Coordinates of C-alpha atoms in Angstrom, one line a residue:
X249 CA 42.5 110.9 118.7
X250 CA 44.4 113.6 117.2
X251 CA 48.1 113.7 115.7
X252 CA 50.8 116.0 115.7
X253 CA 50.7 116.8 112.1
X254 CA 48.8 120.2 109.9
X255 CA 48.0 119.9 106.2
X256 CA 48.9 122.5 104.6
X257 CA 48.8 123.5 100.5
X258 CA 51.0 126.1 99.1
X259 CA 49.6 125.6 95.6
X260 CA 48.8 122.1 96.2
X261 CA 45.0 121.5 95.8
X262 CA 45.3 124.1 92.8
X263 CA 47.1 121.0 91.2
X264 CA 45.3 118.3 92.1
X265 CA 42.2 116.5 91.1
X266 CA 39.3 117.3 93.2
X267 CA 37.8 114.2 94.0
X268 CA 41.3 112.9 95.0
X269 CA 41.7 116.1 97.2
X270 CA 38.2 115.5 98.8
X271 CA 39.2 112.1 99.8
X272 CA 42.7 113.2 101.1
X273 CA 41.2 115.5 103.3
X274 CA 38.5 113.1 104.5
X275 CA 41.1 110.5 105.1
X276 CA 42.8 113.7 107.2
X277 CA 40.1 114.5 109.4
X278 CA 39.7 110.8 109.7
X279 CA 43.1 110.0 111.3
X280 CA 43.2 112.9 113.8
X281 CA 44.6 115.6 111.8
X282 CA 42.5 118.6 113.0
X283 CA 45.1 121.8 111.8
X284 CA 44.2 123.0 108.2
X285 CA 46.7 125.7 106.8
X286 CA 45.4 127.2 103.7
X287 CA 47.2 130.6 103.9
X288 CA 47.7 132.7 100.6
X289 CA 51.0 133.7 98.7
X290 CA 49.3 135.8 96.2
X291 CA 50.8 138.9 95.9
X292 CA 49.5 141.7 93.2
X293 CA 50.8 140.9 89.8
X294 CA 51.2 137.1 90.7
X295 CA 49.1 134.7 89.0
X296 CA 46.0 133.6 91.0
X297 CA 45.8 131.2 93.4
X298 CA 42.9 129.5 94.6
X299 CA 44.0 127.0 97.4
X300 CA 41.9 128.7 99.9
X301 CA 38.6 128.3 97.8
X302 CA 39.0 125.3 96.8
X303 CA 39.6 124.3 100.3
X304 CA 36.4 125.5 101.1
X305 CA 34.9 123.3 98.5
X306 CA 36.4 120.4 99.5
X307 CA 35.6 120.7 103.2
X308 CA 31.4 121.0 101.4
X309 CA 32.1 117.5 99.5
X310 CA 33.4 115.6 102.3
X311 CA 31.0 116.3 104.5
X312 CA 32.7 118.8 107.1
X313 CA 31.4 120.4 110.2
X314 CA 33.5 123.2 111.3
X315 CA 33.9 121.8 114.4
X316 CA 35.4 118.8 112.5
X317 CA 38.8 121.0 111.8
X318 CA 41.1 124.1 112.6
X319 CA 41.8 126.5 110.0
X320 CA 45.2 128.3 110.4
X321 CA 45.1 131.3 107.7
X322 CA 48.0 134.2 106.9
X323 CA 48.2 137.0 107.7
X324 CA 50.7 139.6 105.5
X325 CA 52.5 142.9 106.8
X326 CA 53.7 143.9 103.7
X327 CA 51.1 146.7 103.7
X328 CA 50.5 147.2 107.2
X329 CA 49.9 149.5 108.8
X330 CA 48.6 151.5 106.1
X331 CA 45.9 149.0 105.3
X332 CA 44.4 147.6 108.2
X333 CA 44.8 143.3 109.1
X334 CA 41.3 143.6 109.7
X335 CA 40.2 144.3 106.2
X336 CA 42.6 141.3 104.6
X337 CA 41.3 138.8 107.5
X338 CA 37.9 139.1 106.4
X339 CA 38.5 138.7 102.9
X340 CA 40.4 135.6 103.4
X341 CA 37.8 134.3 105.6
X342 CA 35.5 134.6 102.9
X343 CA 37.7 132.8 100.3
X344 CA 38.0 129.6 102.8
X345 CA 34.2 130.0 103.6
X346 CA 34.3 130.5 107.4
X347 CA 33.3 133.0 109.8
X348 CA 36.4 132.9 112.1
X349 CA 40.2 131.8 111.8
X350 CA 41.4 129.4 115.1
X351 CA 45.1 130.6 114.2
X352 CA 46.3 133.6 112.1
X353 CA 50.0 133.2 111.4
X354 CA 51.6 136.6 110.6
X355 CA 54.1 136.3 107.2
X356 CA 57.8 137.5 107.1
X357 CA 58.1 140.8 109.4
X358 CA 60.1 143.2 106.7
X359 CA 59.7 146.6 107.7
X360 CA 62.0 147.6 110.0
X361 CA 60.0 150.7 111.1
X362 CA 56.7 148.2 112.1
X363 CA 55.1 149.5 115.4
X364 CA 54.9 146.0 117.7
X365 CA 52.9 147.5 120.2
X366 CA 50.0 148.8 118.0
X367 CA 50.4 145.3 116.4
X368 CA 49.8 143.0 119.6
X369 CA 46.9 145.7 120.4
X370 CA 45.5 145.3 116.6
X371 CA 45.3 141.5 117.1
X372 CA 43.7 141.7 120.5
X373 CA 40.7 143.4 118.7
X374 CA 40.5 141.1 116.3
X375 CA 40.2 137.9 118.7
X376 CA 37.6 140.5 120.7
X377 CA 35.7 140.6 117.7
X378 CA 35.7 136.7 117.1
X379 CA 37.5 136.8 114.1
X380 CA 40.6 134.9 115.3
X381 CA 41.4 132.5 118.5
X382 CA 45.2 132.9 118.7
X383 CA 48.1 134.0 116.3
X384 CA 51.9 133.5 115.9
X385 CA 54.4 134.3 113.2
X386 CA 56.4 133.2 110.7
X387 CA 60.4 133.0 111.0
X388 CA 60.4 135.6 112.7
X389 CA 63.9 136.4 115.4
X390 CA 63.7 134.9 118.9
X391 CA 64.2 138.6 120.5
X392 CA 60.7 140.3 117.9
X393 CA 58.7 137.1 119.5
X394 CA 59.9 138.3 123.3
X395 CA 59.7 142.0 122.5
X396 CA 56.0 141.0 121.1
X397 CA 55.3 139.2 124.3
X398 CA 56.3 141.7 126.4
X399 CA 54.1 144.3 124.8
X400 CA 50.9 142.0 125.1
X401 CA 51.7 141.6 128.8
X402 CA 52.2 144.8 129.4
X403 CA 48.7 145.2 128.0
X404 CA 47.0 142.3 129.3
X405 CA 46.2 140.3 126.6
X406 CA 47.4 137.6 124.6
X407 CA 51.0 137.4 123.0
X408 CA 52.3 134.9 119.9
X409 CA 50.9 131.5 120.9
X410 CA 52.7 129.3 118.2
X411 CA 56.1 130.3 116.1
X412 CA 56.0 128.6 112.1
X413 CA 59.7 128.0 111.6
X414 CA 62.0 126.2 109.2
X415 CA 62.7 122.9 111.2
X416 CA 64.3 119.3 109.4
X417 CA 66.8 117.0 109.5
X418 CA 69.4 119.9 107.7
X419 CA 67.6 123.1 109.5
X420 CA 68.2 122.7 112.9
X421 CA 69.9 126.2 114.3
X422 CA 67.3 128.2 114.7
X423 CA 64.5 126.1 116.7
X424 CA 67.7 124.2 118.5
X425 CA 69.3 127.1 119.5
X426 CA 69.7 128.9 123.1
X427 CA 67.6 132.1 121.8
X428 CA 64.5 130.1 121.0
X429 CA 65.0 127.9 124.1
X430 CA 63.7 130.8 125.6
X431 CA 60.9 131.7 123.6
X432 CA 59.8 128.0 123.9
X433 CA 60.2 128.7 128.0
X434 CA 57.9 131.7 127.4
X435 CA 54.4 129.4 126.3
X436 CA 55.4 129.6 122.7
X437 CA 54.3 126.6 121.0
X438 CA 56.6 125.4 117.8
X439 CA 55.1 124.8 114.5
X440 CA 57.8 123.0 112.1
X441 CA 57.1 123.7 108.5
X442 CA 59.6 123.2 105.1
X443 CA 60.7 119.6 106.4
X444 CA 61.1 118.2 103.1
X445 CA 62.9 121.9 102.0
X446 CA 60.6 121.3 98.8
X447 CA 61.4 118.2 98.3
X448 CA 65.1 118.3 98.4
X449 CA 65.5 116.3 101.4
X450 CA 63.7 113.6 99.5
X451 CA 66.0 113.8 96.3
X452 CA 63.0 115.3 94.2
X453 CA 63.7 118.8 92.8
X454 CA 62.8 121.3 94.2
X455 CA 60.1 123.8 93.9
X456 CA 60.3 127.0 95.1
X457 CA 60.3 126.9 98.8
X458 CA 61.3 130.4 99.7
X459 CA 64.3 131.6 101.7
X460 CA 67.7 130.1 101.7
X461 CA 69.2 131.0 105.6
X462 CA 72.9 130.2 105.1
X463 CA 73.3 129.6 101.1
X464 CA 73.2 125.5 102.2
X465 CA 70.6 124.7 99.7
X466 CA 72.8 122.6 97.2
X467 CA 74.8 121.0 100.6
X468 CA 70.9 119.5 101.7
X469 CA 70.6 118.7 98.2
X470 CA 73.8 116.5 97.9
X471 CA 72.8 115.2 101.3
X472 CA 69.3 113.2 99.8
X473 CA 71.4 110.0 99.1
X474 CA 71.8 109.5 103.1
X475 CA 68.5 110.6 104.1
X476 CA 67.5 107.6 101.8
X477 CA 70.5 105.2 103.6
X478 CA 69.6 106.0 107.5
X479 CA 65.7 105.8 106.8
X480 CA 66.3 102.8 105.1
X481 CA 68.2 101.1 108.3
X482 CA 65.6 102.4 110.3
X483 CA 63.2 100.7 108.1
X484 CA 61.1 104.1 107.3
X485 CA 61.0 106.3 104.0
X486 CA 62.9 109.2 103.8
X487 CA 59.3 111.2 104.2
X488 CA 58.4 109.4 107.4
X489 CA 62.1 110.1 108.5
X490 CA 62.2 114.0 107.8
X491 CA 58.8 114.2 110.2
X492 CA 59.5 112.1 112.6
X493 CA 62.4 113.8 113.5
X494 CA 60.5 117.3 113.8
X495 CA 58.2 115.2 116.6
X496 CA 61.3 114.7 118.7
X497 CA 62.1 118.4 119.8
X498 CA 60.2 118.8 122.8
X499 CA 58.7 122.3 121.6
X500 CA 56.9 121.0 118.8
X501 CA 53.0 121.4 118.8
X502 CA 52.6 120.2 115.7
X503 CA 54.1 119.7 112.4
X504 CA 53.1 121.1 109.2
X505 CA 53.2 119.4 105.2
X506 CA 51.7 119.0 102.1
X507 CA 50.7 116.0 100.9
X508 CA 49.4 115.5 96.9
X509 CA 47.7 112.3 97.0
X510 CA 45.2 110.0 100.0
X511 CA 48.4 107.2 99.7
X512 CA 51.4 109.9 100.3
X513 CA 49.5 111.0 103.0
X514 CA 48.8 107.9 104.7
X515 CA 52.7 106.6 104.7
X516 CA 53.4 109.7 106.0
X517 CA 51.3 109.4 109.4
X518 CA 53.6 106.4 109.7
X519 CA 56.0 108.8 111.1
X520 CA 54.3 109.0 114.2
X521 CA 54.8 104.7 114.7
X522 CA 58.8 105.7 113.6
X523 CA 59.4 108.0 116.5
X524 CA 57.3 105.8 119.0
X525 CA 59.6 102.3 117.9
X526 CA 63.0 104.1 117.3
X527 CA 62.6 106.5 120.2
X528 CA 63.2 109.9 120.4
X529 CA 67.3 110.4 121.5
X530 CA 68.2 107.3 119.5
X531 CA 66.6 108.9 116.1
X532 CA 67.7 112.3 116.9
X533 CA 71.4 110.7 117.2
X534 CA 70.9 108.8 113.9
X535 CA 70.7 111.8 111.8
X536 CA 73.0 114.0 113.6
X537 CA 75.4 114.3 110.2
X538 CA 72.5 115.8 108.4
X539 CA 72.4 119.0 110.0
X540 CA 73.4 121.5 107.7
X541 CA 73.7 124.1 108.8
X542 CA 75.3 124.0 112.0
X543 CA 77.9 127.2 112.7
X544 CA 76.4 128.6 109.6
X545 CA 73.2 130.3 110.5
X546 CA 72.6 132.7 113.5
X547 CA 70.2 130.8 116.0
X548 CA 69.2 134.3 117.2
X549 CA 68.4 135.1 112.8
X550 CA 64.7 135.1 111.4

């Protein structure tokens, strides 16, 4: 039996002890997790960062087929087209130790001047190859994903399968709105990621998590105190609360977090039994004040 969840480390396993992250990720495969994201945010001049390769070690120790998980791996466009995917894809696939990628999620889309065609057709010769299954991107604007799609119809093969956007209890506009609505309509599956905005949400401070749509960063902040009241009437954590609620929307193909020990990660599956007992409309009503950022960020925005 699977579940609707990814594991995903931004730094994580750099920070944790091994053998704890080898039994995390045993007790992951274990409960029907199969989506692993181990995607790199090292940039030149950054410090290295070995989440990927130590991935690769712990798959070794706990005993791992390759047919036991799905890696998802990223993809940047920074310095595309000028240096080819194809050359960063195999390097990355030789950091997690694998031959092929089952999703390649494409980071931020930046360049204004980035040719989508040549793009769709660049990652259709990848998947000929056997180097990826499917790909999707990341926060990237309803109308890119349709003007991608329409491109990879128009050449008869595969468009975005899966869209990795910012989706909680305060983030709601974007995969809620009318402009996505369609996207979801087109086949596009929905991958929720930043649910706990860092930690935030769960009144821990926050690391850094990236882009702030909207400038409501200190408003989710400020709102952790009632996260902690409405999971606690529904007799959940605030953790369990913040995923469940990304299971309700009926896009959702899976839900991506990190987790930092075997424990935190097994009360968090518990968010699958929240959903089931509260029920989908009644939960989504529940924490209906907590979206922040309503009227404040363009649904149509990246």
């Amino acid at each position: 039996m699977t579940v609707p969840f990814a594991l995903g480390s931004w730094h994580t396993y750099d920070r944790m002890d091994f053998r704890e992250a080898v039994t995390m990720l045993r007790t992951a495969v274990d409960a029907g997790i199969t989506w692993y994201d181990v995607g790199v945010y090292g940039f030149p001049g950054s410090a290295p960062v070995f989440t990927d390769v130590l991935f690769s070690a712990m798959v070794r120790a706990a005993g791992l087929k390759r047919s036991d998980y799905q890696l998802s791996a990223k993809l940047w466009l920074e310095g595309y087209p000028e240096h080819p995917l194809r050359a960063q894809l195999v390097n990355a696939l030789f950091r997690a130790g694998v031959e092929h990628a089952d999703l390649v999620v494409l980071g931020d889309l930046r360049r204004s001047d980035t040719d989508l065609r040549q793009l769709v057709l660049d990652l259709a010769e990848l998947h000929r190859e056997g180097l990826i299954d499917c790909w999707g991107v990341n926060n990237w604007s309803a109308s890119t994903i349709r003007e991608l799609h329409t491109h990879a119809t128009a050449e008869g093969v595969a468009g975005p399968c899966l869209a990795q956007l910012k989706y909680s209890l305060a983030r709601r506009s974007i995969p809620d709105g009318e402009p996505f609505a369609g996207v979801f309509e087109l086949g596009v599956g929905l991958q929720s990621s930043d649910v706990f905005e860092g930690g935030v949400l769960l009144g821990k401070s926050s690391r850094e998590v990236g882009r702030d749509p909207g400038g409501i960063r200190q408003r989710i902040s400020d709102s952790a105190a009632e996260v902690r009241r409405i999971s606690g009437e529904l007799g959940a954590t605030p953790a369990q609360l913040c995923l469940a609620f990304t299971l309700t929307h009926p896009a959702n193909v899976t839900t991506l977090f990190g987790a930092t020990s075997t424990e935190q990660l097994t009360d968090n599956l518990k968010a699958v039994d929240l959903v089931n007992r509260i029920g989908a409309a009644e939960l989504r009503t529940a924490v209906e004040p907590l979206w922040a950022d309503r009227d404040v960020v363009d649904p149509e925005g990246p």
